[in-house]
């Protein structure tokens, strides 16, 4: 038995911060989620899998475009002609509404409803497989629905499809032990864009998204080809991302000029289809005119005109600590950091902002507070450079 496990296709992702790119490159980036999905379905045909699981957020928005719907219909029809079934759920981005779709998918497609239910099928090697799941009908689900998944009953292999986060109160929260108690053979998860294997026996797997959508979604993206033979489950990661986001640091000195920076950055842009976020360390050493050139985005614009394999996405200037200030004021800074930078205070700054799904998700990231502290230190170091 073979199947593909993918999630978070996010068709029609708008991509932000690309307005300075050429119109051609902007168009290619916006098309990249479609190209990644094409590879997913092409691999399904090439590997002659039994079925494809799509674990939520197939569309980037619940108001999905006709283009995205027709694209999926066309791809699903190719799978239908090859006898490959598709089992899919909707997630928090594309949660199901009564008027959700204006087109109908082929008969090989099963879309799970609001409550956990099960579909069974027989694979080419004669295994009876049970696949259980549910779709979001609203953006947030606070209930742990794992307990409502059907019990394993008379199948050779049981799969659970779930779009959720571990302990995430807004997105069908669950604990790993909740999944283990069900006695399933494989949990096909979606929602988290980082590829993770939470457990191996049984397999509890996040494949991540199929195309990175911003500078924080680094590393190649893709999906899993899952093979089951003699009761053993094997995973093979297949890359589908057209563009890969990467981060790099560049240390500078007082001798660096605009010319030397261009030369150094060009050397970093040596990988095809890589979108690079660059942090310039020790920016306090740069001449004021060089800093102005960077802050005005002139350096970025100049690099975009040069023939490089990779693409420069952003430049960040990092002003490292002034040794004199660090010696004198470290004690007071430590005290101020503990008193002034508080996560609850940040949440209370503007209740309207915190009510935004995107902003709340960002604030709840583990490294958010660390990032805020870093930005604050950077601003202080920049202000007092040379004093």
mmCIF file of C-alpha atoms in Angstrom:
data_model
loop_
_atom_site.group_PDB
_atom_site.id
_atom_site.type_symbol
_atom_site.label_atom_id
_atom_site.label_comp_id
_atom_site.label_asym_id
_atom_site.label_seq_id
_atom_site.Cartn_x
_atom_site.Cartn_y
_atom_site.Cartn_z
ATOM 1 C CA UNK A 1 0.000 0.000 0.000
ATOM 2 C CA UNK A 2 1.190 3.496 -0.858
ATOM 3 C CA UNK A 3 -0.346 6.895 -0.227
ATOM 4 C CA UNK A 4 0.648 10.547 -0.179
ATOM 5 C CA UNK A 5 0.200 12.712 2.890
ATOM 6 C CA UNK A 6 0.187 16.455 2.225
ATOM 7 C CA UNK A 7 -1.269 19.480 3.985
ATOM 8 C CA UNK A 8 -1.424 23.256 3.834
ATOM 9 C CA UNK A 9 -1.327 23.753 0.070
ATOM 10 C CA UNK A 10 -2.572 27.336 0.612
ATOM 11 C CA UNK A 11 -3.500 27.865 -3.014
ATOM 12 C CA UNK A 12 -3.679 31.589 -3.839
ATOM 13 C CA UNK A 13 -1.240 32.648 -1.120
ATOM 14 C CA UNK A 14 -0.793 36.405 -1.824
ATOM 15 C CA UNK A 15 2.864 36.609 -0.659
ATOM 16 C CA UNK A 16 3.773 39.847 1.109
ATOM 17 C CA UNK A 17 6.782 42.136 0.842
ATOM 18 C CA UNK A 18 7.461 41.399 -2.830
ATOM 19 C CA UNK A 19 6.296 44.700 -4.354
ATOM 20 C CA UNK A 20 9.895 45.687 -5.198
ATOM 21 C CA UNK A 21 10.411 42.539 -7.263
ATOM 22 C CA UNK A 22 9.889 42.519 -11.014
ATOM 23 C CA UNK A 23 6.360 41.816 -12.246
ATOM 24 C CA UNK A 24 7.644 38.547 -13.706
ATOM 25 C CA UNK A 25 9.100 37.372 -10.393
ATOM 26 C CA UNK A 26 5.990 38.427 -8.466
ATOM 27 C CA UNK A 27 3.866 36.367 -10.844
ATOM 28 C CA UNK A 28 6.145 33.334 -10.461
ATOM 29 C CA UNK A 29 5.998 33.540 -6.660
ATOM 30 C CA UNK A 30 2.209 33.762 -6.664
ATOM 31 C CA UNK A 31 2.084 30.765 -9.011
ATOM 32 C CA UNK A 32 4.475 28.706 -6.873
ATOM 33 C CA UNK A 33 1.769 27.149 -4.671
ATOM 34 C CA UNK A 34 0.093 25.857 -7.838
ATOM 35 C CA UNK A 35 3.374 24.503 -9.210
ATOM 36 C CA UNK A 36 4.094 22.754 -5.916
ATOM 37 C CA UNK A 37 0.604 21.210 -5.964
ATOM 38 C CA UNK A 38 1.126 20.038 -9.554
ATOM 39 C CA UNK A 39 4.217 18.176 -8.419
ATOM 40 C CA UNK A 40 2.255 16.588 -5.567
ATOM 41 C CA UNK A 41 -0.372 15.201 -7.925
ATOM 42 C CA UNK A 42 2.208 14.239 -10.551
ATOM 43 C CA UNK A 43 4.082 12.138 -7.979
ATOM 44 C CA UNK A 44 0.789 10.466 -7.024
ATOM 45 C CA UNK A 45 0.415 9.338 -10.635
ATOM 46 C CA UNK A 46 4.079 8.365 -11.104
ATOM 47 C CA UNK A 47 4.179 6.301 -7.899
ATOM 48 C CA UNK A 48 0.740 4.788 -8.596
ATOM 49 C CA UNK A 49 -0.387 5.386 -5.029
ATOM 50 C CA UNK A 50 -3.677 4.076 -3.706
ATOM 51 C CA UNK A 51 -4.879 7.413 -2.388
ATOM 52 C CA UNK A 52 -3.911 10.982 -1.482
ATOM 53 C CA UNK A 53 -4.631 12.593 1.898
ATOM 54 C CA UNK A 54 -4.925 16.402 2.068
ATOM 55 C CA UNK A 55 -5.002 17.454 5.724
ATOM 56 C CA UNK A 56 -6.549 20.911 5.570
ATOM 57 C CA UNK A 57 -5.883 24.467 4.387
ATOM 58 C CA UNK A 58 -5.948 23.427 0.750
ATOM 59 C CA UNK A 59 -7.011 27.000 -0.065
ATOM 60 C CA UNK A 60 -5.451 30.061 1.559
ATOM 61 C CA UNK A 61 -8.852 31.567 2.237
ATOM 62 C CA UNK A 62 -12.366 30.284 2.768
ATOM 63 C CA UNK A 63 -13.405 32.553 -0.116
ATOM 64 C CA UNK A 64 -11.513 30.379 -2.591
ATOM 65 C CA UNK A 65 -11.084 31.597 -6.144
ATOM 66 C CA UNK A 66 -12.709 29.893 -9.105
ATOM 67 C CA UNK A 67 -9.206 29.483 -10.526
ATOM 68 C CA UNK A 68 -8.122 27.424 -7.485
ATOM 69 C CA UNK A 69 -11.270 25.311 -7.532
ATOM 70 C CA UNK A 70 -10.992 24.564 -11.250
ATOM 71 C CA UNK A 71 -7.300 23.738 -10.841
ATOM 72 C CA UNK A 72 -8.079 21.160 -8.170
ATOM 73 C CA UNK A 73 -10.939 19.717 -10.165
ATOM 74 C CA UNK A 74 -8.634 19.202 -13.157
ATOM 75 C CA UNK A 75 -5.917 17.561 -11.043
ATOM 76 C CA UNK A 76 -8.425 15.374 -9.200
ATOM 77 C CA UNK A 77 -9.860 14.210 -12.509
ATOM 78 C CA UNK A 78 -6.406 13.011 -13.597
ATOM 79 C CA UNK A 79 -6.190 10.998 -10.383
ATOM 80 C CA UNK A 80 -9.714 9.699 -10.942
ATOM 81 C CA UNK A 81 -8.777 8.327 -14.348
ATOM 82 C CA UNK A 82 -5.849 6.496 -12.709
ATOM 83 C CA UNK A 83 -8.065 5.007 -9.981
ATOM 84 C CA UNK A 84 -6.510 7.122 -7.195
ATOM 85 C CA UNK A 85 -8.799 8.373 -4.445
ATOM 86 C CA UNK A 86 -8.509 11.720 -2.660
ATOM 87 C CA UNK A 87 -9.513 12.141 0.984
ATOM 88 C CA UNK A 88 -9.475 15.703 2.214
ATOM 89 C CA UNK A 89 -10.508 17.944 5.068
ATOM 90 C CA UNK A 90 -10.831 21.700 5.324
ATOM 91 C CA UNK A 91 -8.890 23.618 7.975
ATOM 92 C CA UNK A 92 -9.040 26.985 9.702
ATOM 93 C CA UNK A 93 -8.034 28.930 6.581
ATOM 94 C CA UNK A 94 -10.533 27.298 4.228
ATOM 95 C CA UNK A 95 -13.226 26.203 6.667
ATOM 96 C CA UNK A 96 -16.353 24.847 5.007
ATOM 97 C CA UNK A 97 -19.444 26.984 4.406
ATOM 98 C CA UNK A 98 -22.723 26.045 2.741
ATOM 99 C CA UNK A 99 -21.792 28.041 -0.369
ATOM 100 C CA UNK A 100 -18.100 27.161 -0.153
ATOM 101 C CA UNK A 101 -17.584 25.772 -3.652
ATOM 102 C CA UNK A 102 -19.195 26.715 -6.937
ATOM 103 C CA UNK A 103 -18.008 23.538 -8.670
ATOM 104 C CA UNK A 104 -18.270 19.820 -7.920
ATOM 105 C CA UNK A 105 -15.253 17.551 -7.581
ATOM 106 C CA UNK A 106 -15.058 14.119 -9.270
ATOM 107 C CA UNK A 107 -16.426 10.978 -7.595
ATOM 108 C CA UNK A 108 -12.980 9.868 -6.383
ATOM 109 C CA UNK A 109 -12.900 12.780 -3.902
ATOM 110 C CA UNK A 110 -14.160 12.409 -0.331
ATOM 111 C CA UNK A 111 -14.526 15.589 1.734
ATOM 112 C CA UNK A 112 -15.102 14.945 5.426
ATOM 113 C CA UNK A 113 -17.903 16.865 7.131
ATOM 114 C CA UNK A 114 -18.247 18.771 10.385
ATOM 115 C CA UNK A 115 -18.153 15.726 12.665
ATOM 116 C CA UNK A 116 -15.507 12.980 12.618
ATOM 117 C CA UNK A 117 -16.570 10.145 10.312
ATOM 118 C CA UNK A 118 -14.824 7.246 8.599
ATOM 119 C CA UNK A 119 -14.376 6.080 5.005
ATOM 120 C CA UNK A 120 -13.072 2.628 4.137
ATOM 121 C CA UNK A 121 -11.353 1.458 0.972
ATOM 122 C CA UNK A 122 -9.476 -1.565 -0.348
ATOM 123 C CA UNK A 123 -5.941 -0.979 -1.645
ATOM 124 C CA UNK A 124 -4.273 -2.654 -4.616
ATOM 125 C CA UNK A 125 -2.570 -5.169 -2.311
ATOM 126 C CA UNK A 126 -5.885 -6.093 -0.702
ATOM 127 C CA UNK A 127 -5.618 -4.185 2.574
ATOM 128 C CA UNK A 128 -8.768 -2.753 4.103
ATOM 129 C CA UNK A 129 -8.015 0.805 5.224
ATOM 130 C CA UNK A 130 -10.115 3.027 7.464
ATOM 131 C CA UNK A 131 -9.633 6.787 7.151
ATOM 132 C CA UNK A 132 -11.305 9.116 9.655
ATOM 133 C CA UNK A 133 -11.431 12.902 9.771
ATOM 134 C CA UNK A 134 -13.510 16.086 9.977
ATOM 135 C CA UNK A 135 -13.528 19.544 8.366
ATOM 136 C CA UNK A 136 -13.653 22.915 10.070
ATOM 137 C CA UNK A 137 -16.984 24.694 9.745
ATOM 138 C CA UNK A 138 -15.695 27.810 11.490
ATOM 139 C CA UNK A 139 -12.328 29.463 11.861
ATOM 140 C CA UNK A 140 -11.707 28.427 15.463
ATOM 141 C CA UNK A 141 -12.474 25.178 17.232
ATOM 142 C CA UNK A 142 -11.780 25.037 20.962
ATOM 143 C CA UNK A 143 -12.952 21.452 21.498
ATOM 144 C CA UNK A 144 -10.648 18.428 21.407
ATOM 145 C CA UNK A 145 -12.440 16.305 18.801
ATOM 146 C CA UNK A 146 -10.059 13.334 18.872
ATOM 147 C CA UNK A 147 -12.340 11.602 21.363
ATOM 148 C CA UNK A 148 -15.108 11.698 18.748
ATOM 149 C CA UNK A 149 -13.091 9.830 16.124
ATOM 150 C CA UNK A 150 -14.489 6.337 15.474
ATOM 151 C CA UNK A 151 -12.922 3.368 17.185
ATOM 152 C CA UNK A 152 -10.824 1.046 15.082
ATOM 153 C CA UNK A 153 -13.086 -1.706 13.781
ATOM 154 C CA UNK A 154 -12.282 -4.540 11.371
ATOM 155 C CA UNK A 155 -9.626 -2.817 9.253
ATOM 156 C CA UNK A 156 -6.030 -3.751 8.474
ATOM 157 C CA UNK A 157 -4.765 -0.173 8.726
ATOM 158 C CA UNK A 158 -6.377 2.841 10.412
ATOM 159 C CA UNK A 159 -5.593 6.470 9.564
ATOM 160 C CA UNK A 160 -6.748 9.630 11.319
ATOM 161 C CA UNK A 161 -6.698 12.944 9.450
ATOM 162 C CA UNK A 162 -6.550 15.986 11.718
ATOM 163 C CA UNK A 163 -5.896 19.702 11.197
ATOM 164 C CA UNK A 164 -4.882 20.889 14.640
ATOM 165 C CA UNK A 165 -2.138 21.981 17.006
ATOM 166 C CA UNK A 166 -0.802 20.294 20.125
ATOM 167 C CA UNK A 167 -2.450 22.111 23.021
ATOM 168 C CA UNK A 168 -3.478 25.018 20.753
ATOM 169 C CA UNK A 169 -6.769 26.226 22.236
ATOM 170 C CA UNK A 170 -8.042 27.765 19.017
ATOM 171 C CA UNK A 171 -7.426 24.867 16.645
ATOM 172 C CA UNK A 172 -8.948 21.585 17.829
ATOM 173 C CA UNK A 173 -6.351 21.189 20.607
ATOM 174 C CA UNK A 174 -5.031 17.728 21.356
ATOM 175 C CA UNK A 175 -2.309 15.921 23.261
ATOM 176 C CA UNK A 176 -0.140 13.252 21.676
ATOM 177 C CA UNK A 177 -1.422 10.776 24.219
ATOM 178 C CA UNK A 178 -4.970 11.434 22.971
ATOM 179 C CA UNK A 179 -3.932 10.152 19.547
ATOM 180 C CA UNK A 180 -2.070 7.151 20.937
ATOM 181 C CA UNK A 181 -5.145 6.030 22.873
ATOM 182 C CA UNK A 182 -7.156 5.645 19.661
ATOM 183 C CA UNK A 183 -4.970 2.745 18.499
ATOM 184 C CA UNK A 184 -4.615 4.098 14.952
ATOM 185 C CA UNK A 185 -1.664 3.205 12.712
ATOM 186 C CA UNK A 186 -1.072 6.663 11.241
ATOM 187 C CA UNK A 187 -2.121 10.210 12.093
ATOM 188 C CA UNK A 188 -2.005 12.515 9.057
ATOM 189 C CA UNK A 189 -1.765 15.988 10.582
ATOM 190 C CA UNK A 190 -1.992 19.456 9.097
ATOM 191 C CA UNK A 191 -1.860 23.082 10.332
ATOM 192 C CA UNK A 192 1.774 23.347 11.496
ATOM 193 C CA UNK A 193 3.991 24.427 8.606
ATOM 194 C CA UNK A 194 7.111 22.833 10.005
ATOM 195 C CA UNK A 195 7.817 19.224 9.032
ATOM 196 C CA UNK A 196 7.694 17.109 12.212
ATOM 197 C CA UNK A 197 7.344 13.488 13.232
ATOM 198 C CA UNK A 198 5.760 13.621 16.692
ATOM 199 C CA UNK A 199 5.756 9.843 17.175
ATOM 200 C CA UNK A 200 6.996 6.840 15.194
ATOM 201 C CA UNK A 201 4.950 3.908 16.534
ATOM 202 C CA UNK A 202 2.327 4.754 15.518
ATOM 203 C CA UNK A 203 3.324 7.470 13.062
ATOM 204 C CA UNK A 204 2.053 10.936 14.029
ATOM 205 C CA UNK A 205 3.214 13.262 11.272
ATOM 206 C CA UNK A 206 3.124 16.898 10.177
ATOM 207 C CA UNK A 207 4.367 17.127 6.569
ATOM 208 C CA UNK A 208 4.488 20.940 6.727
ATOM 209 C CA UNK A 209 3.283 23.087 3.842
ATOM 210 C CA UNK A 210 4.197 22.323 0.232
ATOM 211 C CA UNK A 211 5.645 25.782 -0.521
ATOM 212 C CA UNK A 212 7.143 28.200 1.997
ATOM 213 C CA UNK A 213 5.035 31.345 2.224
ATOM 214 C CA UNK A 214 7.304 33.817 4.043
ATOM 215 C CA UNK A 215 10.831 34.356 5.350
ATOM 216 C CA UNK A 216 10.155 32.398 8.536
ATOM 217 C CA UNK A 217 9.221 29.221 6.649
ATOM 218 C CA UNK A 218 12.745 28.155 5.813
ATOM 219 C CA UNK A 219 14.058 24.820 4.470
ATOM 220 C CA UNK A 220 12.680 22.937 1.458
ATOM 221 C CA UNK A 221 8.975 22.138 1.714
ATOM 222 C CA UNK A 222 7.042 19.138 0.471
ATOM 223 C CA UNK A 223 4.998 16.089 1.426
ATOM 224 C CA UNK A 224 5.390 12.435 2.395
ATOM 225 C CA UNK A 225 5.168 9.298 0.298
ATOM 226 C CA UNK A 226 4.014 6.656 2.774
ATOM 227 C CA UNK A 227 4.564 2.948 2.124
ATOM 228 C CA UNK A 228 3.062 0.192 4.260
ATOM 229 C CA UNK A 229 4.308 -3.373 3.909
ATOM 230 C CA UNK A 230 3.962 -6.254 6.364
ATOM 231 C CA UNK A 231 2.662 -3.853 8.985
ATOM 232 C CA UNK A 232 5.690 -1.546 8.712
ATOM 233 C CA UNK A 233 5.206 2.109 7.781
ATOM 234 C CA UNK A 234 7.983 3.901 5.876
ATOM 235 C CA UNK A 235 8.142 7.634 5.105
ATOM 236 C CA UNK A 236 9.895 9.283 2.169
ATOM 237 C CA UNK A 237 9.991 13.080 2.032
ATOM 238 C CA UNK A 238 9.415 14.544 -1.436
ATOM 239 C CA UNK A 239 10.326 18.177 -2.029
ATOM 240 C CA UNK A 240 7.733 20.212 -3.871
ATOM 241 C CA UNK A 241 8.676 23.820 -3.095
ATOM 242 C CA UNK A 242 9.604 25.903 -6.107
ATOM 243 C CA UNK A 243 11.273 28.604 -4.028
ATOM 244 C CA UNK A 244 13.101 28.057 -0.733
ATOM 245 C CA UNK A 245 13.452 30.728 1.933
ATOM 246 C CA UNK A 246 16.819 30.934 3.673
ATOM 247 C CA UNK A 247 18.513 33.185 6.221
ATOM 248 C CA UNK A 248 22.158 34.249 6.408
ATOM 249 C CA UNK A 249 24.341 36.585 8.477
ATOM 250 C CA UNK A 250 27.084 38.843 7.148
ATOM 251 C CA UNK A 251 29.676 40.397 9.455
ATOM 252 C CA UNK A 252 30.917 43.821 8.383
ATOM 253 C CA UNK A 253 33.811 46.046 9.419
ATOM 254 C CA UNK A 254 34.695 49.736 9.218
ATOM 255 C CA UNK A 255 36.395 49.026 5.871
ATOM 256 C CA UNK A 256 33.189 47.907 4.158
ATOM 257 C CA UNK A 257 31.709 50.083 1.426
ATOM 258 C CA UNK A 258 28.667 49.736 -0.807
ATOM 259 C CA UNK A 259 30.896 48.092 -3.432
ATOM 260 C CA UNK A 260 32.317 45.547 -1.004
ATOM 261 C CA UNK A 261 28.862 44.744 0.366
ATOM 262 C CA UNK A 262 27.522 44.119 -3.134
ATOM 263 C CA UNK A 263 30.405 41.750 -3.829
ATOM 264 C CA UNK A 264 29.946 39.854 -0.546
ATOM 265 C CA UNK A 265 26.181 39.575 -0.910
ATOM 266 C CA UNK A 266 26.509 38.350 -4.500
ATOM 267 C CA UNK A 267 28.567 35.431 -3.209
ATOM 268 C CA UNK A 268 25.717 34.483 -0.858
ATOM 269 C CA UNK A 269 23.196 34.481 -3.694
ATOM 270 C CA UNK A 270 24.627 31.359 -5.315
ATOM 271 C CA UNK A 271 21.678 28.961 -4.965
ATOM 272 C CA UNK A 272 18.935 28.864 -7.602
ATOM 273 C CA UNK A 273 15.406 29.864 -6.517
ATOM 274 C CA UNK A 274 16.459 30.788 -2.983
ATOM 275 C CA UNK A 275 14.861 33.834 -1.349
ATOM 276 C CA UNK A 276 17.475 35.129 1.084
ATOM 277 C CA UNK A 277 16.846 37.177 4.216
ATOM 278 C CA UNK A 278 20.171 38.758 5.169
ATOM 279 C CA UNK A 279 21.146 40.131 8.580
ATOM 280 C CA UNK A 280 24.147 42.457 8.556
ATOM 281 C CA UNK A 281 25.950 42.041 11.870
ATOM 282 C CA UNK A 282 27.887 44.884 13.537
ATOM 283 C CA UNK A 283 26.089 47.540 11.489
ATOM 284 C CA UNK A 284 27.476 50.153 13.880
ATOM 285 C CA UNK A 285 30.772 49.871 11.980
ATOM 286 C CA UNK A 286 29.275 51.002 8.669
ATOM 287 C CA UNK A 287 29.613 54.556 7.396
ATOM 288 C CA UNK A 288 26.454 56.629 7.825
ATOM 289 C CA UNK A 289 26.044 57.033 4.054
ATOM 290 C CA UNK A 290 26.250 53.264 3.565
ATOM 291 C CA UNK A 291 23.526 52.806 6.191
ATOM 292 C CA UNK A 292 21.334 55.345 4.378
ATOM 293 C CA UNK A 293 21.781 53.419 1.125
ATOM 294 C CA UNK A 294 20.616 50.248 2.835
ATOM 295 C CA UNK A 295 17.694 51.885 4.678
ATOM 296 C CA UNK A 296 16.458 53.423 1.419
ATOM 297 C CA UNK A 297 16.426 49.927 -0.149
ATOM 298 C CA UNK A 298 18.843 51.152 -2.812
ATOM 299 C CA UNK A 299 21.265 48.303 -2.131
ATOM 300 C CA UNK A 300 18.479 45.719 -2.474
ATOM 301 C CA UNK A 301 17.268 47.290 -5.709
ATOM 302 C CA UNK A 302 20.778 47.310 -7.170
ATOM 303 C CA UNK A 303 21.307 43.631 -6.337
ATOM 304 C CA UNK A 304 18.019 42.740 -8.042
ATOM 305 C CA UNK A 305 19.415 44.097 -11.314
ATOM 306 C CA UNK A 306 22.431 41.787 -11.168
ATOM 307 C CA UNK A 307 22.564 38.256 -12.547
ATOM 308 C CA UNK A 308 22.464 36.037 -9.461
ATOM 309 C CA UNK A 309 21.057 32.543 -8.955
ATOM 310 C CA UNK A 310 19.340 33.460 -5.701
ATOM 311 C CA UNK A 311 17.096 36.398 -4.826
ATOM 312 C CA UNK A 312 17.692 38.909 -2.052
ATOM 313 C CA UNK A 313 14.416 39.311 -0.159
ATOM 314 C CA UNK A 314 15.277 41.564 2.791
ATOM 315 C CA UNK A 315 18.257 43.160 4.532
ATOM 316 C CA UNK A 316 18.186 43.740 8.278
ATOM 317 C CA UNK A 317 20.776 45.851 10.075
ATOM 318 C CA UNK A 318 21.829 44.523 13.469
ATOM 319 C CA UNK A 319 23.626 46.924 15.778
ATOM 320 C CA UNK A 320 25.524 44.859 18.306
ATOM 321 C CA UNK A 321 26.158 46.073 21.830
ATOM 322 C CA UNK A 322 28.427 49.013 22.467
ATOM 323 C CA UNK A 323 31.071 47.540 24.836
ATOM 324 C CA UNK A 324 31.144 50.688 26.952
ATOM 325 C CA UNK A 325 27.378 50.676 27.436
ATOM 326 C CA UNK A 326 27.367 46.941 28.086
ATOM 327 C CA UNK A 327 29.842 47.363 30.930
ATOM 328 C CA UNK A 328 28.170 50.312 32.610
ATOM 329 C CA UNK A 329 24.489 49.630 32.062
ATOM 330 C CA UNK A 330 24.088 45.844 31.910
ATOM 331 C CA UNK A 331 22.644 45.647 35.414
ATOM 332 C CA UNK A 332 20.057 48.333 34.682
ATOM 333 C CA UNK A 333 19.207 46.862 31.282
ATOM 334 C CA UNK A 334 18.553 43.448 32.839
ATOM 335 C CA UNK A 335 16.197 45.004 35.379
ATOM 336 C CA UNK A 336 14.412 47.070 32.729
ATOM 337 C CA UNK A 337 14.043 44.056 30.443
ATOM 338 C CA UNK A 338 12.236 42.080 33.140
ATOM 339 C CA UNK A 339 9.950 44.970 34.097
ATOM 340 C CA UNK A 340 9.252 46.541 30.700
ATOM 341 C CA UNK A 341 8.969 43.678 28.216
ATOM 342 C CA UNK A 342 6.041 41.566 29.304
ATOM 343 C CA UNK A 343 3.956 39.359 27.044
ATOM 344 C CA UNK A 344 0.676 40.190 28.781
ATOM 345 C CA UNK A 345 1.353 43.926 28.393
ATOM 346 C CA UNK A 346 2.028 43.436 24.681
ATOM 347 C CA UNK A 347 -1.285 41.593 24.275
ATOM 348 C CA UNK A 348 -3.088 44.442 26.060
ATOM 349 C CA UNK A 349 -1.616 47.219 23.902
ATOM 350 C CA UNK A 350 -4.514 47.001 21.464
ATOM 351 C CA UNK A 351 -7.301 44.476 21.978
ATOM 352 C CA UNK A 352 -8.464 44.954 18.383
ATOM 353 C CA UNK A 353 -5.071 43.910 17.063
ATOM 354 C CA UNK A 354 -4.889 40.887 19.354
ATOM 355 C CA UNK A 355 -8.311 39.778 18.170
ATOM 356 C CA UNK A 356 -6.846 39.372 14.682
ATOM 357 C CA UNK A 357 -6.200 35.701 13.941
ATOM 358 C CA UNK A 358 -2.895 36.354 12.169
ATOM 359 C CA UNK A 359 -1.504 38.649 14.881
ATOM 360 C CA UNK A 360 -2.595 36.375 17.714
ATOM 361 C CA UNK A 361 -0.949 33.377 16.052
ATOM 362 C CA UNK A 362 2.260 35.374 15.637
ATOM 363 C CA UNK A 363 2.309 36.589 19.252
ATOM 364 C CA UNK A 364 1.841 33.023 20.495
ATOM 365 C CA UNK A 365 4.948 31.791 18.682
ATOM 366 C CA UNK A 366 7.610 30.560 21.169
ATOM 367 C CA UNK A 367 10.276 32.997 19.925
ATOM 368 C CA UNK A 368 8.026 36.067 19.719
ATOM 369 C CA UNK A 369 9.098 37.647 23.017
ATOM 370 C CA UNK A 370 12.755 36.863 22.305
ATOM 371 C CA UNK A 371 12.347 38.600 18.952
ATOM 372 C CA UNK A 372 10.826 41.699 20.590
ATOM 373 C CA UNK A 373 13.718 41.865 23.065
ATOM 374 C CA UNK A 374 16.174 41.594 20.183
ATOM 375 C CA UNK A 375 14.483 44.418 18.255
ATOM 376 C CA UNK A 376 14.490 46.616 21.352
ATOM 377 C CA UNK A 377 18.176 46.027 22.004
ATOM 378 C CA UNK A 378 18.940 46.680 18.349
ATOM 379 C CA UNK A 379 17.110 50.023 18.442
ATOM 380 C CA UNK A 380 18.946 51.076 21.610
ATOM 381 C CA UNK A 381 22.323 49.998 20.228
ATOM 382 C CA UNK A 382 21.656 51.892 16.993
ATOM 383 C CA UNK A 383 20.648 55.057 18.850
ATOM 384 C CA UNK A 384 23.768 55.091 21.000
ATOM 385 C CA UNK A 385 26.306 53.988 18.412
ATOM 386 C CA UNK A 386 29.471 55.994 18.824
ATOM 387 C CA UNK A 387 28.570 57.424 22.246
#
